[in-house]
Amino acid sequence: GKKQTKPLSLTDQIRAALGELRETRYRVAQNTDLNEPQLSRFMAGAGISFKALDELAEYLGLEIVVRGEGKD
């Protein structure tokens, strides 16, 4: 059968969006409440606060979309 791929976690989606961003971590840090070491640790897999996640999501222009049941 078709293997179900698990959707990326919210933090992984934010990491992916940051990875695609054509901006330096310095610039991201300047425009959010995070500092460069925090950003580097987050990109390496460390957790960050909900407030920091909110900041990053807003900065990146991300929003949560609820997927419909059984739709692809």
PDB file of C-alpha atoms in Angstrom:
ATOM      1  CA  GLY A   1       0.000   0.000   0.000  1.00  0.00           C
ATOM      2  CA  LYS A   2       0.878   3.677  -0.131  1.00  0.00           C
ATOM      3  CA  LYS A   3       3.129   4.673   2.746  1.00  0.00           C
ATOM      4  CA  GLN A   4       1.724   7.537   4.779  1.00  0.00           C
ATOM      5  CA  THR A   5       4.276  10.269   5.277  1.00  0.00           C
ATOM      6  CA  LYS A   6       4.027  12.006   8.606  1.00  0.00           C
ATOM      7  CA  PRO A   7       3.599  15.758   8.201  1.00  0.00           C
ATOM      8  CA  LEU A   8       6.443  17.944   9.412  1.00  0.00           C
ATOM      9  CA  SER A   9       6.090  19.223  12.949  1.00  0.00           C
ATOM     10  CA  LEU A  10       5.347  22.915  13.362  1.00  0.00           C
ATOM     11  CA  THR A  11       8.888  23.608  14.559  1.00  0.00           C
ATOM     12  CA  ASP A  12      10.351  21.689  11.596  1.00  0.00           C
ATOM     13  CA  GLN A  13       8.175  23.714   9.212  1.00  0.00           C
ATOM     14  CA  ILE A  14       9.482  26.928  10.784  1.00  0.00           C
ATOM     15  CA  ARG A  15      13.069  25.602  10.516  1.00  0.00           C
ATOM     16  CA  ALA A  16      12.469  24.777   6.843  1.00  0.00           C
ATOM     17  CA  ALA A  17      11.061  28.256   6.168  1.00  0.00           C
ATOM     18  CA  LEU A  18      14.056  29.846   7.916  1.00  0.00           C
ATOM     19  CA  GLY A  19      16.387  27.646   5.876  1.00  0.00           C
ATOM     20  CA  GLU A  20      14.812  28.878   2.630  1.00  0.00           C
ATOM     21  CA  LEU A  21      14.990  32.504   3.729  1.00  0.00           C
ATOM     22  CA  ARG A  22      17.573  34.553   1.844  1.00  0.00           C
ATOM     23  CA  GLU A  23      18.510  36.450   4.980  1.00  0.00           C
ATOM     24  CA  THR A  24      21.292  36.068   7.509  1.00  0.00           C
ATOM     25  CA  ARG A  25      20.591  34.889  11.031  1.00  0.00           C
ATOM     26  CA  TYR A  26      21.899  38.273  12.133  1.00  0.00           C
ATOM     27  CA  ARG A  27      19.101  39.970  10.154  1.00  0.00           C
ATOM     28  CA  VAL A  28      16.458  37.564  11.482  1.00  0.00           C
ATOM     29  CA  ALA A  29      17.721  38.132  15.036  1.00  0.00           C
ATOM     30  CA  GLN A  30      17.552  41.911  14.540  1.00  0.00           C
ATOM     31  CA  ASN A  31      13.931  41.670  13.411  1.00  0.00           C
ATOM     32  CA  THR A  32      12.760  39.305  16.137  1.00  0.00           C
ATOM     33  CA  ASP A  33      13.298  38.972  19.888  1.00  0.00           C
ATOM     34  CA  LEU A  34      15.721  36.101  19.334  1.00  0.00           C
ATOM     35  CA  ASN A  35      19.481  36.390  19.353  1.00  0.00           C
ATOM     36  CA  GLU A  36      21.851  34.638  16.946  1.00  0.00           C
ATOM     37  CA  PRO A  37      22.925  31.866  19.352  1.00  0.00           C
ATOM     38  CA  GLN A  38      19.246  31.055  20.052  1.00  0.00           C
ATOM     39  CA  LEU A  39      18.539  30.912  16.320  1.00  0.00           C
ATOM     40  CA  SER A  40      21.548  28.674  15.702  1.00  0.00           C
ATOM     41  CA  ARG A  41      20.513  26.289  18.485  1.00  0.00           C
ATOM     42  CA  PHE A  42      16.945  26.217  17.172  1.00  0.00           C
ATOM     43  CA  MET A  43      18.144  25.448  13.635  1.00  0.00           C
ATOM     44  CA  ALA A  44      20.269  22.634  15.094  1.00  0.00           C
ATOM     45  CA  GLY A  45      17.191  21.065  16.678  1.00  0.00           C
ATOM     46  CA  ALA A  46      16.918  22.704  20.092  1.00  0.00           C
ATOM     47  CA  GLY A  47      13.586  23.882  21.440  1.00  0.00           C
ATOM     48  CA  ILE A  48      12.618  27.516  21.877  1.00  0.00           C
ATOM     49  CA  SER A  49       9.852  29.276  23.775  1.00  0.00           C
ATOM     50  CA  PHE A  50       6.352  29.655  22.390  1.00  0.00           C
ATOM     51  CA  LYS A  51       6.921  33.414  22.362  1.00  0.00           C
ATOM     52  CA  ALA A  52       9.984  32.906  20.161  1.00  0.00           C
ATOM     53  CA  LEU A  53       8.042  30.556  17.860  1.00  0.00           C
ATOM     54  CA  ASP A  54       5.317  33.200  17.587  1.00  0.00           C
ATOM     55  CA  GLU A  55       7.934  35.826  16.691  1.00  0.00           C
ATOM     56  CA  LEU A  56       9.477  33.634  14.000  1.00  0.00           C
ATOM     57  CA  ALA A  57       6.138  32.592  12.516  1.00  0.00           C
ATOM     58  CA  GLU A  58       5.039  36.231  12.330  1.00  0.00           C
ATOM     59  CA  TYR A  59       8.352  37.334  10.843  1.00  0.00           C
ATOM     60  CA  LEU A  60       8.171  34.569   8.226  1.00  0.00           C
ATOM     61  CA  GLY A  61       4.532  35.295   7.431  1.00  0.00           C
ATOM     62  CA  LEU A  62       3.452  31.775   8.374  1.00  0.00           C
ATOM     63  CA  GLU A  63      -0.002  30.745   9.481  1.00  0.00           C
ATOM     64  CA  ILE A  64      -1.507  27.474  10.598  1.00  0.00           C
ATOM     65  CA  VAL A  65      -3.775  25.752   8.113  1.00  0.00           C
ATOM     66  CA  VAL A  66      -6.034  22.977   9.323  1.00  0.00           C
ATOM     67  CA  ARG A  67      -6.015  20.063   6.900  1.00  0.00           C
ATOM     68  CA  GLY A  68      -9.403  18.563   6.179  1.00  0.00           C
ATOM     69  CA  GLU A  69     -10.047  14.959   7.204  1.00  0.00           C
ATOM     70  CA  GLY A  70      -9.416  12.473   4.423  1.00  0.00           C
ATOM     71  CA  LYS A  71      -8.499  15.114   1.839  1.00  0.00           C
ATOM     72  CA  ASP A  72      -5.192  15.141   0.021  1.00  0.00           C
TER      73      ASP A  72
END
